[in-house]
Structure formats: structure tokens, C-alpha cells
Amino acid sequence: MKKIYIKTWGCQMNENDSFIIKRTLKKKLQCTYVNNSKKANILILNTCSIREKAQEKLFHQLGRWKKIKKKNSKIIIAVGGCVANQEGKKIYKRAPYIDIIFGTQTIHLLPKMIEEKKNTKKILVDAKLKGMQKFNIIFTPKYTHYKTYVTITEGCNKKCSFCVVPTTRGKEISRPYKDILFEIKNMVRQNIREVTLLGQNVNSYLYIDKNSNNICNFQELLYKISKIEEIKRIRFITSHPKDFNNKIIDSYKKIPKLVNFLHLPIQSGSDKILKLMKRGYTVKRYKKIITNILKARPNMQISSDFIIGFPGETEKDFNRTMKIISEINFDNSFSFIYSKRPNTIASKLIDNTTLQEKKHRLHKVQKQIFYQSMQWNRRIIGTTQNILVHGTYKKNKKKLIGTTDSNRIVRFYGCDSEIGKIVSVKINGMKKKYFYGNIKK
């Protein structure tokens, strides 16, 4: 029996790719998934290259797997993801015990490569950019949490000065809207009630049907998905402020299924740094977007990304970032120290800020965001929230567990018949990582 173990690093796109890998190998090779690498005979590493030293992290993990393979030479080790796209066969030169290298757009070829590996001792490599072929296999998995991801775009055309995504995932391609709708409807039959649309830049989604010349942009895709009755919530990640137009904002007025939570990365509060990043918008433009969103949805909560210590960032630039964090009152964020990535424009910029200072700035950002998140938590107490019920609480089967629009976990007493539904819950209080309350009758 083929037993696979997958270790995944990176964003939701990588998580979704790993999901496709599992389902593809199960369908094509009847593989089973195991949670322990020592029990598997196919080890798959799905990598991310967004951070510095991604290669070293990769080889440290491969070194651990090398010990497993020494005990059983028949074990197959496969490396995929963004580092595989970026480095290709160079990975094999440092780790000649691996068997397969595949890319972000060749995961559908894994079954064939694994079968081919039986008859050859050579390294098998295919990390070319091949568009949307990996989505051609249709799955009918059994879901247990009533929510899932659906990829709508692959790649990116923005070419921000710090980012390797255009290199590792290629030019932006939009999936046919009919395929997306078909996939979601298929998921609905397996009890999915909440969908998160994925892409490096989802709001630039644009599909032109060559047969009919019909054009479907992002807001139109949102409307089409909202018409699927069984889908109760729609999320999307990640958006780019440059493409967040008024029509998308208007969608929040017309589509109640869009949640009151938006992740919209600003990256910096300094126009000078945004220009160096080649982001294509100003702080004023970003604030205008948020103002208009809040007019459409006054209860909207916003999260963001921040790159701290970008080359050329002065203390004055950083203080502007701290100012925008307070002004927007972000509920959450992904914040990191700038990582120099190969073959990017930013890697050639002069960086005079010490690592110690960068760490100090990052700590200040994360401390402020944490404080604001706690304030948002306190505001939730005493309100009535719409909760998507995922199931029963493991330690007390009489309690149900679900999530709010802003992904807060809530526990409350209820009946099994509520599972998979959206129910109104009065929030009575909060413990360390979850809220508790009572169903409103």
C-alpha cells in the first residue's frame, strides 16, 4: 500500500496545492495519507520561497528524511512548491537522495512520476509552468468542517520589488468561471457552506470565454457564487489595493454572503517605501478604500500584511507605519522582517538598518496589533454573532463549536441538528482562545 506524508510550508495556496496532491494520489494511485513521516513510503515536501533562507530550511528537512531513507531505500522523496520552481535540479545536487522534483503547476503529474520512478534510478524533474491543468481532476471528498478553499487565479503580474511569486508561480492566469462554479457546486454536495477564494491577487480575476466572448471579472464571479443557495459565506484572500475598485466595494452592499472581514495588505505606511516596493498606490489611496468599505459595511474588520525593515526604511517611515496601524485599527496582521529574495529589484537596494533595529520595530508592530485585536475581542462580548457551526466540542459533546465572520472560535450548548448551519449566538464572554455564549431563540 502506498502511504503518503506531506509537509507543507507557506500560504493558503500551498495548503490548497497539498490538498490537491492528496486527492490526486488517492484517486490515481489509491494512496492513503498518514500523519507520521516514519510510517510513509512516499514523502512529499511542498515548499515556500517567500522568506529568506527557504533553501536552508528545505535542506534541513531533507536531511531528516535522508535518515529515514537510509533504513528503507524504496522510500520515494519528492520536493515541490515554489522553491522547486525556483531552484529546479539544483536541489538534487545538494541532496542526491531525492527522487522527484515537481513545480506548483505540475502537481497533477505526480502520479505518473511516482509510477515512472519504479523503473528508473534517475532523478525525475518537471517544474515547468503549465497553467491550470492541475485543476482538471474533479474530487468528491468528504468534508467535516463545512468550509474550504477554492483557487481562482494562479501566478501574479504585479512584480512588487520584493516578491518572487511572478518567478515561482508565473504570470497571472484566471480559471474559467464555469470550472470554479462547478467545483463549488460539487463541494456543496459534500456539505460545504463556506468558501474562501484563493489567488495571489484575487481581485484582478478576469476570464474571457473564447467561445462566447463573455467576460467575467471578480465582482461578477462573486455574484455568481452568491447565487449558489447552499453557500452561506464567501471570503477571499489575497487582494491588492491597486485593483480594489469601487465595483468590488459595491459588492459588499449587494452580497450579504460576503463576510464582515477583509484581508487587504498595505505593507507600509510610508509612501516612499510603497514606491520603492513598487506597490502602485499611496497611503491616501489605501485609506480611501477602507473608508468606502466601512461606508458599505460599518462592522467590517480589517487585517493586513506588513514588511518591516524594507531597504531604505528610516525611523520616520516606520513611525508612519505605526500611525496607519492605529488609524485603520487593524484587527490582525501578518508582519515580517524584510527578506532579500534572489533576482528581485529590492535585493539590489542599499539596506543600512541593523537586524537588531528591525527586530525592535517588528516587536512594536506586533505588540500594537495584538493590543488592537484584544480590543476587537472585547467589543464582541455582549453582541449577537452569526456562527457557522462546525461540529461538537471534543471534550463536551453537548457543546457545539463554530466561527464568526472574523474567524473567532465560539463554543455554546446546542443540538447536533445545528451542525453545518449558521446560527445566532449571544456572546457572553471570552477565555484564552475562544468565546462562549448561548443560541438566540
Short mmCIF file of C-alpha atoms in Angstrom, two decimals:
data_model
loop_
_atom_site.label_atom_id
_atom_site.label_comp_id
_atom_site.label_asym_id
_atom_site.label_seq_id
_atom_site.Cartn_x
_atom_site.Cartn_y
_atom_site.Cartn_z
CA MET A 1 0.00 0.00 0.00
CA LYS A 2 1.27 3.45 -0.92
CA LYS A 3 1.29 5.67 2.15
CA ILE A 4 2.00 9.37 1.65
CA TYR A 5 3.13 12.03 4.08
CA ILE A 6 3.09 15.71 3.04
CA LYS A 7 4.85 18.54 4.85
CA THR A 8 3.61 21.95 3.72
CA TRP A 9 5.18 25.35 4.18
CA GLY A 10 3.75 28.70 3.13
CA CYS A 11 0.47 30.33 2.24
CA GLN A 12 -3.08 29.07 1.74
CA MET A 13 -2.21 28.48 -1.94
CA ASN A 14 0.36 25.90 -0.86
CA GLU A 15 -2.10 24.38 1.60
CA ASN A 16 -4.62 24.03 -1.19
CA ASP A 17 -1.99 22.55 -3.52
CA SER A 18 -1.20 19.92 -0.89
CA PHE A 19 -4.91 19.13 -0.66
CA ILE A 20 -4.97 18.60 -4.45
CA ILE A 21 -1.86 16.38 -4.18
CA LYS A 22 -3.52 14.17 -1.56
CA ARG A 23 -6.69 13.80 -3.61
CA THR A 24 -4.82 13.24 -6.88
CA LEU A 25 -2.66 10.47 -5.42
CA LYS A 26 -5.65 8.88 -3.73
CA LYS A 27 -7.64 8.87 -6.97
CA LYS A 28 -4.84 7.83 -9.34
CA LEU A 29 -2.70 5.54 -7.18
CA GLN A 30 -5.08 4.62 -4.31
CA CYS A 31 -2.64 6.18 -1.82
CA THR A 32 -3.58 6.68 1.80
CA TYR A 33 -2.44 9.68 3.85
CA VAL A 34 -0.57 9.24 7.14
CA ASN A 35 0.32 11.85 9.78
CA ASN A 36 3.72 10.38 10.62
CA SER A 37 6.63 10.58 8.16
CA LYS A 38 8.15 7.39 9.59
CA LYS A 39 5.06 5.40 8.55
CA ALA A 40 5.07 6.63 4.93
CA ASN A 41 6.78 5.25 1.85
CA ILE A 42 6.22 8.43 -0.18
CA LEU A 43 7.48 11.64 1.45
CA ILE A 44 6.43 14.93 -0.16
CA LEU A 45 7.75 18.37 0.77
CA ASN A 46 5.68 21.30 -0.55
CA THR A 47 7.92 24.34 -0.16
CA CYS A 48 7.62 28.13 0.07
CA SER A 49 10.25 30.64 -1.09
CA ILE A 50 8.70 33.86 0.16
CA ARG A 51 11.13 34.09 3.08
CA GLU A 52 14.92 34.27 3.15
CA LYS A 53 16.84 31.06 3.83
CA ALA A 54 13.97 28.97 2.43
CA GLN A 55 16.54 26.73 0.76
CA GLU A 56 18.35 26.05 4.05
CA LYS A 57 15.06 25.17 5.71
CA LEU A 58 14.41 22.78 2.82
CA PHE A 59 17.76 21.00 3.14
CA HIS A 60 17.46 20.70 6.92
CA GLN A 61 14.17 18.86 6.42
CA LEU A 62 15.60 16.70 3.65
CA GLY A 63 18.49 15.81 5.95
CA ARG A 64 16.00 14.41 8.45
CA TRP A 65 14.27 12.41 5.72
CA LYS A 66 17.61 11.11 4.47
CA LYS A 67 17.91 9.13 7.73
CA ILE A 68 14.51 7.55 7.08
CA LYS A 69 15.51 6.60 3.54
CA LYS A 70 18.75 5.04 4.75
CA LYS A 71 16.66 2.48 6.61
CA ASN A 72 14.46 1.82 3.56
CA SER A 73 15.89 2.63 0.12
CA LYS A 74 12.49 2.08 -1.55
CA ILE A 75 11.07 5.23 0.02
CA ILE A 76 10.37 7.97 -2.53
CA ILE A 77 11.19 11.57 -1.62
CA ALA A 78 9.55 14.30 -3.72
CA VAL A 79 10.15 18.06 -3.47
CA GLY A 80 7.65 20.55 -4.89
CA GLY A 81 6.34 24.07 -4.44
CA CYS A 82 7.91 27.46 -5.01
CA VAL A 83 11.50 26.53 -4.09
CA ALA A 84 11.29 23.67 -6.60
CA ASN A 85 10.19 26.14 -9.28
CA GLN A 86 12.97 28.50 -8.29
CA GLU A 87 15.87 26.03 -7.90
CA GLY A 88 14.89 23.04 -10.05
CA LYS A 89 17.60 20.39 -10.38
CA LYS A 90 19.97 22.39 -8.15
CA ILE A 91 18.15 20.81 -5.20
CA TYR A 92 19.28 17.36 -6.36
CA LYS A 93 22.93 18.45 -6.48
CA ARG A 94 22.86 19.10 -2.74
CA ALA A 95 20.50 16.24 -1.90
CA PRO A 96 21.18 13.43 -4.43
CA TYR A 97 18.98 11.00 -2.47
CA ILE A 98 15.73 12.71 -3.51
CA ASP A 99 13.72 11.14 -6.35
CA ILE A 100 11.29 13.69 -7.77
CA ILE A 101 11.19 17.48 -8.22
CA PHE A 102 7.85 18.96 -9.26
CA GLY A 103 6.51 22.52 -9.52
CA THR A 104 3.48 24.48 -8.41
CA GLN A 105 1.79 23.80 -11.75
CA THR A 106 2.85 20.18 -12.29
CA ILE A 107 1.36 18.54 -9.21
CA HIS A 108 -1.13 16.70 -11.44
CA LEU A 109 1.84 14.82 -12.96
CA LEU A 110 2.95 13.37 -9.62
CA PRO A 111 1.13 10.00 -10.02
CA LYS A 112 2.85 9.42 -13.37
CA MET A 113 6.23 10.47 -11.96
CA ILE A 114 5.86 8.17 -8.93
CA GLU A 115 4.96 5.21 -11.17
CA GLU A 116 7.85 6.03 -13.51
CA LYS A 117 10.26 6.13 -10.57
CA LYS A 118 9.79 2.38 -10.09
CA ASN A 119 11.69 1.73 -13.33
CA THR A 120 14.50 4.26 -13.10
CA LYS A 121 17.19 5.39 -10.69
CA LYS A 122 17.40 8.81 -12.31
CA ILE A 123 16.02 11.97 -10.72
CA LEU A 124 12.68 12.95 -12.30
CA VAL A 125 12.22 16.70 -12.73
CA ASP A 126 9.25 18.66 -14.08
CA ALA A 127 8.84 22.11 -12.54
CA LYS A 128 7.68 23.95 -15.63
CA LEU A 129 4.82 26.44 -15.57
CA LYS A 130 1.86 24.68 -17.23
CA GLY A 131 -1.16 26.82 -16.37
CA MET A 132 -4.32 25.39 -14.84
CA GLN A 133 -4.01 21.71 -15.76
CA LYS A 134 -3.68 20.67 -12.12
CA PHE A 135 -7.33 21.63 -11.55
CA ASN A 136 -8.66 19.24 -14.19
CA ILE A 137 -9.12 16.35 -11.76
CA ILE A 138 -12.52 16.54 -10.07
CA PHE A 139 -12.73 15.47 -6.44
CA THR A 140 -15.66 14.46 -4.29
CA PRO A 141 -14.04 14.49 -0.84
CA LYS A 142 -15.94 14.23 2.40
CA TYR A 143 -15.57 17.48 4.33
CA THR A 144 -16.01 17.72 8.07
CA HIS A 145 -15.67 21.44 8.81
CA TYR A 146 -18.14 22.87 6.27
CA LYS A 147 -15.62 25.29 4.77
CA THR A 148 -12.85 25.05 2.22
CA TYR A 149 -10.58 26.88 -0.24
CA VAL A 150 -11.05 27.27 -3.99
CA THR A 151 -8.24 28.64 -6.16
CA ILE A 152 -9.46 31.15 -8.78
CA THR A 153 -6.15 32.57 -10.05
CA GLU A 154 -2.59 31.29 -10.36
CA GLY A 155 0.51 33.48 -10.57
CA CYS A 156 0.84 37.27 -10.43
CA ASN A 157 1.60 40.16 -12.80
CA LYS A 158 2.26 42.89 -10.22
CA LYS A 159 6.06 42.49 -9.91
CA CYS A 160 6.44 44.11 -6.50
CA SER A 161 10.13 44.78 -5.99
CA PHE A 162 10.46 42.38 -3.02
CA CYS A 163 8.46 39.41 -4.34
CA VAL A 164 9.45 36.16 -6.09
CA VAL A 165 5.90 34.97 -6.83
CA PRO A 166 5.92 36.06 -10.51
CA THR A 167 9.06 33.92 -10.91
CA THR A 168 7.94 30.88 -8.91
CA ARG A 169 4.26 30.76 -9.92
CA GLY A 170 4.43 32.55 -13.26
CA LYS A 171 2.17 35.06 -14.96
CA GLU A 172 -1.35 35.50 -13.68
CA ILE A 173 -3.95 33.11 -15.09
CA SER A 174 -7.64 33.12 -14.21
CA ARG A 175 -9.54 29.85 -14.06
CA PRO A 176 -12.71 29.56 -16.17
CA TYR A 177 -15.62 30.74 -14.02
CA LYS A 178 -17.67 27.72 -15.08
CA ASP A 179 -14.97 25.42 -13.65
CA ILE A 180 -14.94 27.37 -10.39
CA LEU A 181 -18.73 27.22 -10.07
CA PHE A 182 -18.73 23.51 -10.94
CA GLU A 183 -16.12 22.82 -8.25
CA ILE A 184 -18.06 24.77 -5.61
CA LYS A 185 -21.33 23.04 -6.51
CA ASN A 186 -19.53 19.71 -6.23
CA MET A 187 -18.30 20.73 -2.78
CA VAL A 188 -21.79 21.80 -1.76
CA ARG A 189 -22.92 18.21 -2.27
CA GLN A 190 -20.33 17.32 0.39
CA ASN A 191 -21.80 19.83 2.88
CA ILE A 192 -19.51 22.81 2.25
CA ARG A 193 -21.18 26.02 3.40
CA GLU A 194 -18.28 28.50 3.41
CA VAL A 195 -15.79 29.06 0.62
CA THR A 196 -12.56 31.10 0.59
CA LEU A 197 -11.42 32.17 -2.87
CA LEU A 198 -7.64 31.97 -3.30
CA GLY A 199 -5.11 33.71 -5.50
CA GLN A 200 -2.00 35.87 -5.30
CA ASN A 201 -4.30 38.74 -6.32
CA VAL A 202 -7.92 37.58 -6.46
CA ASN A 203 -9.44 40.97 -7.25
CA SER A 204 -7.66 41.08 -10.62
CA TYR A 205 -9.56 37.94 -11.65
CA LEU A 206 -10.64 38.24 -15.29
CA TYR A 207 -11.78 35.40 -17.51
CA ILE A 208 -12.75 35.81 -21.17
CA ASP A 209 -14.68 32.92 -22.69
CA LYS A 210 -13.16 32.39 -26.14
CA ASN A 211 -16.31 30.75 -27.47
CA SER A 212 -18.83 33.38 -26.43
CA ASN A 213 -16.54 36.36 -25.68
CA ASN A 214 -18.32 36.66 -22.32
CA ILE A 215 -16.18 38.46 -19.77
CA CYS A 216 -16.29 37.61 -16.07
CA ASN A 217 -14.42 39.84 -13.62
CA PHE A 218 -14.01 39.39 -9.88
CA GLN A 219 -17.17 41.13 -8.73
CA GLU A 220 -19.23 39.20 -11.29
CA LEU A 221 -17.68 35.96 -10.05
CA LEU A 222 -18.71 36.91 -6.51
CA TYR A 223 -22.31 37.43 -7.67
CA LYS A 224 -22.35 34.05 -9.45
CA ILE A 225 -21.05 32.24 -6.36
CA SER A 226 -23.52 34.05 -4.10
CA LYS A 227 -26.39 32.60 -6.14
CA ILE A 228 -25.44 29.08 -5.02
CA GLU A 229 -28.05 28.75 -2.31
CA GLU A 230 -26.17 26.32 -0.06
CA ILE A 231 -23.12 28.61 0.19
CA LYS A 232 -23.70 30.81 3.22
CA ARG A 233 -20.36 32.62 3.47
CA ILE A 234 -17.81 33.90 0.96
CA ARG A 235 -14.26 35.00 1.79
CA PHE A 236 -11.27 35.80 -0.41
CA ILE A 237 -7.54 36.19 0.02
CA THR A 238 -5.28 37.89 -1.03
CA SER A 239 -6.34 41.24 -2.52
CA HIS A 240 -4.16 44.02 -3.90
CA PRO A 241 -5.18 47.62 -3.06
CA LYS A 242 -4.31 48.76 -6.59
CA ASP A 243 -7.13 46.59 -8.01
CA PHE A 244 -9.65 47.09 -5.20
CA ASN A 245 -12.09 49.17 -7.23
CA ASN A 246 -15.48 50.68 -6.37
CA LYS A 247 -17.36 47.83 -8.04
CA ILE A 248 -15.80 45.36 -5.60
CA ILE A 249 -16.63 47.68 -2.71
CA ASP A 250 -20.19 47.90 -4.05
CA SER A 251 -20.36 44.09 -3.84
CA TYR A 252 -20.45 44.42 -0.04
CA LYS A 253 -23.73 46.32 -0.34
CA LYS A 254 -25.32 43.77 -2.64
CA ILE A 255 -23.92 40.41 -1.45
CA PRO A 256 -24.78 39.69 2.21
CA LYS A 257 -22.85 36.39 1.99
CA LEU A 258 -19.55 38.30 1.85
CA VAL A 259 -18.21 38.22 5.41
CA ASN A 260 -17.50 41.31 7.53
CA PHE A 261 -13.80 40.60 7.41
CA LEU A 262 -11.23 41.68 4.81
CA HIS A 263 -7.52 40.99 4.45
CA LEU A 264 -6.03 43.87 2.43
CA PRO A 265 -2.22 44.15 2.64
CA ILE A 266 -0.79 47.67 2.82
CA GLN A 267 2.83 46.54 3.59
CA SER A 268 3.98 50.01 4.80
CA GLY A 269 2.56 53.31 5.99
CA SER A 270 5.19 55.32 4.12
CA ASP A 271 4.62 56.49 0.55
CA LYS A 272 8.36 56.50 -0.02
CA ILE A 273 8.64 52.83 0.93
CA LEU A 274 5.50 51.89 -1.05
CA LYS A 275 7.12 53.47 -4.11
CA LEU A 276 10.34 51.51 -3.53
CA MET A 277 8.21 48.37 -3.16
CA LYS A 278 6.51 49.22 -6.49
CA ARG A 279 3.09 48.68 -4.95
CA GLY A 280 1.29 51.16 -7.22
CA TYR A 281 -0.78 53.02 -4.61
CA THR A 282 -0.35 55.61 -1.87
CA VAL A 283 -1.35 55.61 1.78
CA LYS A 284 -4.08 58.13 0.92
CA ARG A 285 -5.49 55.76 -1.73
CA TYR A 286 -5.45 52.83 0.71
CA LYS A 287 -7.24 54.86 3.39
CA LYS A 288 -9.88 55.91 0.85
CA ILE A 289 -10.57 52.24 0.03
CA ILE A 290 -11.02 51.44 3.73
CA THR A 291 -13.29 54.47 4.23
CA ASN A 292 -15.54 53.38 1.36
CA ILE A 293 -15.63 49.78 2.59
CA LEU A 294 -16.69 50.93 6.05
CA LYS A 295 -19.47 53.00 4.50
CA ALA A 296 -20.75 49.81 2.86
CA ARG A 297 -20.10 47.65 5.92
CA PRO A 298 -19.72 49.62 9.18
CA ASN A 299 -18.91 46.44 11.15
CA MET A 300 -16.09 45.37 8.83
CA GLN A 301 -12.86 44.19 10.48
CA ILE A 302 -9.61 44.61 8.53
CA SER A 303 -6.34 42.67 8.59
CA SER A 304 -3.15 43.42 6.69
CA ASP A 305 0.44 42.45 5.85
CA PHE A 306 3.47 44.47 6.92
CA ILE A 307 7.07 44.21 5.76
CA ILE A 308 9.32 45.71 8.43
CA GLY A 309 12.83 46.98 7.74
CA PHE A 310 12.50 47.28 3.96
CA PRO A 311 15.70 48.75 2.44
CA GLY A 312 15.66 52.50 2.95
CA GLU A 313 13.11 52.44 5.79
CA THR A 314 14.01 55.19 8.26
CA GLU A 315 12.60 55.65 11.73
CA LYS A 316 10.31 58.31 10.26
CA ASP A 317 9.00 55.81 7.67
CA PHE A 318 8.43 53.23 10.39
CA ASN A 319 6.55 55.73 12.56
CA ARG A 320 4.23 56.33 9.60
CA THR A 321 3.54 52.59 9.55
CA MET A 322 2.71 52.67 13.25
CA LYS A 323 0.41 55.61 12.60
CA ILE A 324 -1.57 53.83 9.86
CA ILE A 325 -1.89 50.74 12.07
CA SER A 326 -3.61 52.85 14.73
CA GLU A 327 -5.68 54.89 12.27
CA ILE A 328 -7.12 51.87 10.43
CA ASN A 329 -7.32 49.92 13.71
CA PHE A 330 -6.32 46.63 12.09
CA ASP A 331 -7.76 43.58 13.78
CA ASN A 332 -4.94 41.25 12.74
CA SER A 333 -1.82 41.11 10.58
CA PHE A 334 0.96 39.02 9.09
CA SER A 335 4.10 41.03 9.82
CA PHE A 336 7.68 40.04 8.99
CA ILE A 337 11.17 41.46 8.74
CA TYR A 338 12.10 42.10 5.10
CA SER A 339 13.74 39.10 3.41
CA LYS A 340 16.08 39.60 0.49
CA ARG A 341 14.95 37.33 -2.35
CA PRO A 342 17.09 36.37 -5.36
CA ASN A 343 16.57 38.16 -8.68
CA THR A 344 14.27 40.82 -7.22
CA ILE A 345 14.72 44.59 -7.63
CA ALA A 346 14.71 45.13 -3.86
CA SER A 347 17.68 42.76 -3.41
CA LYS A 348 19.86 45.41 -5.09
CA LEU A 349 18.76 48.25 -2.78
CA ILE A 350 21.05 49.53 -0.04
CA ASP A 351 19.95 48.35 3.41
CA ASN A 352 21.51 50.30 6.31
CA THR A 353 19.17 49.21 9.12
CA THR A 354 20.60 46.74 11.63
CA LEU A 355 18.87 43.44 12.31
CA GLN A 356 18.53 44.44 15.96
CA GLU A 357 16.61 47.58 14.97
CA LYS A 358 14.40 45.60 12.58
CA LYS A 359 13.52 43.16 15.35
CA HIS A 360 12.72 46.08 17.67
CA ARG A 361 10.38 47.60 15.06
CA LEU A 362 8.70 44.26 14.37
CA HIS A 363 8.07 43.79 18.08
CA LYS A 364 6.41 47.23 18.28
CA VAL A 365 4.14 46.43 15.31
CA GLN A 366 3.10 43.04 16.65
CA LYS A 367 2.52 44.43 20.14
CA GLN A 368 0.24 47.18 18.77
CA ILE A 369 -1.69 44.77 16.54
CA PHE A 370 -2.13 42.37 19.47
CA TYR A 371 -3.49 45.21 21.62
CA GLN A 372 -5.94 46.20 18.88
CA SER A 373 -7.03 42.59 18.37
CA MET A 374 -7.79 42.31 22.09
CA GLN A 375 -9.86 45.49 21.85
CA TRP A 376 -11.83 43.98 18.98
CA ASN A 377 -12.38 40.86 21.10
CA ARG A 378 -13.82 42.93 23.95
CA ARG A 379 -16.23 44.62 21.54
CA ILE A 380 -17.62 41.24 20.50
CA ILE A 381 -18.67 40.39 24.07
CA GLY A 382 -22.33 41.21 24.56
CA THR A 383 -23.11 41.21 20.82
CA THR A 384 -25.02 38.64 18.78
CA GLN A 385 -22.86 36.93 16.18
CA ASN A 386 -23.70 34.70 13.22
CA ILE A 387 -21.84 31.44 13.80
CA LEU A 388 -21.11 28.74 11.22
CA VAL A 389 -21.36 25.55 13.28
CA HIS A 390 -18.54 23.10 12.50
CA GLY A 391 -19.34 20.31 14.93
CA THR A 392 -19.29 19.27 18.57
CA TYR A 393 -16.60 20.19 21.06
CA LYS A 394 -14.39 17.13 21.64
CA LYS A 395 -14.30 17.46 25.44
CA ASN A 396 -18.03 18.04 25.80
CA LYS A 397 -20.33 16.59 23.11
CA LYS A 398 -23.23 18.70 24.37
CA LYS A 399 -21.36 21.81 23.22
CA LEU A 400 -21.10 22.99 19.64
CA ILE A 401 -18.15 24.82 18.13
CA GLY A 402 -18.15 27.30 15.27
CA THR A 403 -16.68 30.53 13.91
CA THR A 404 -17.72 34.15 13.49
CA ASP A 405 -17.26 36.24 10.33
CA SER A 406 -13.85 37.25 11.69
CA ASN A 407 -12.87 33.61 12.34
CA ARG A 408 -13.22 33.83 16.13
CA ILE A 409 -13.93 30.43 17.68
CA VAL A 410 -17.13 30.18 19.71
CA ARG A 411 -18.40 27.35 21.95
CA PHE A 412 -22.01 27.05 23.06
CA TYR A 413 -24.64 24.48 24.01
CA GLY A 414 -26.81 23.25 21.14
CA CYS A 415 -28.21 20.32 19.18
CA ASP A 416 -26.48 18.24 16.51
CA SER A 417 -29.13 19.43 14.06
CA GLU A 418 -27.45 22.87 14.11
CA ILE A 419 -24.19 21.49 12.67
CA GLY A 420 -23.49 22.90 9.22
CA LYS A 421 -25.88 25.80 9.72
CA ILE A 422 -25.39 29.45 10.57
CA VAL A 423 -26.99 30.27 13.93
CA SER A 424 -27.28 33.46 16.00
CA VAL A 425 -25.32 33.29 19.25
CA LYS A 426 -25.23 35.86 22.05
CA ILE A 427 -21.58 36.17 23.10
CA ASN A 428 -21.34 36.13 26.89
CA GLY A 429 -17.61 36.09 27.45
CA MET A 430 -14.16 35.03 26.36
CA LYS A 431 -11.48 32.63 27.55
CA LYS A 432 -7.92 32.36 26.26
CA LYS A 433 -8.57 31.28 22.67
CA TYR A 434 -12.31 31.16 22.30
CA PHE A 435 -15.60 32.87 23.10
CA TYR A 436 -18.64 31.30 24.73
CA GLY A 437 -22.33 32.11 24.53
CA ASN A 438 -25.90 30.92 24.02
CA ILE A 439 -28.02 30.36 20.93
CA LYS A 440 -30.58 33.10 20.47
CA LYS A 441 -34.03 31.60 20.01
#
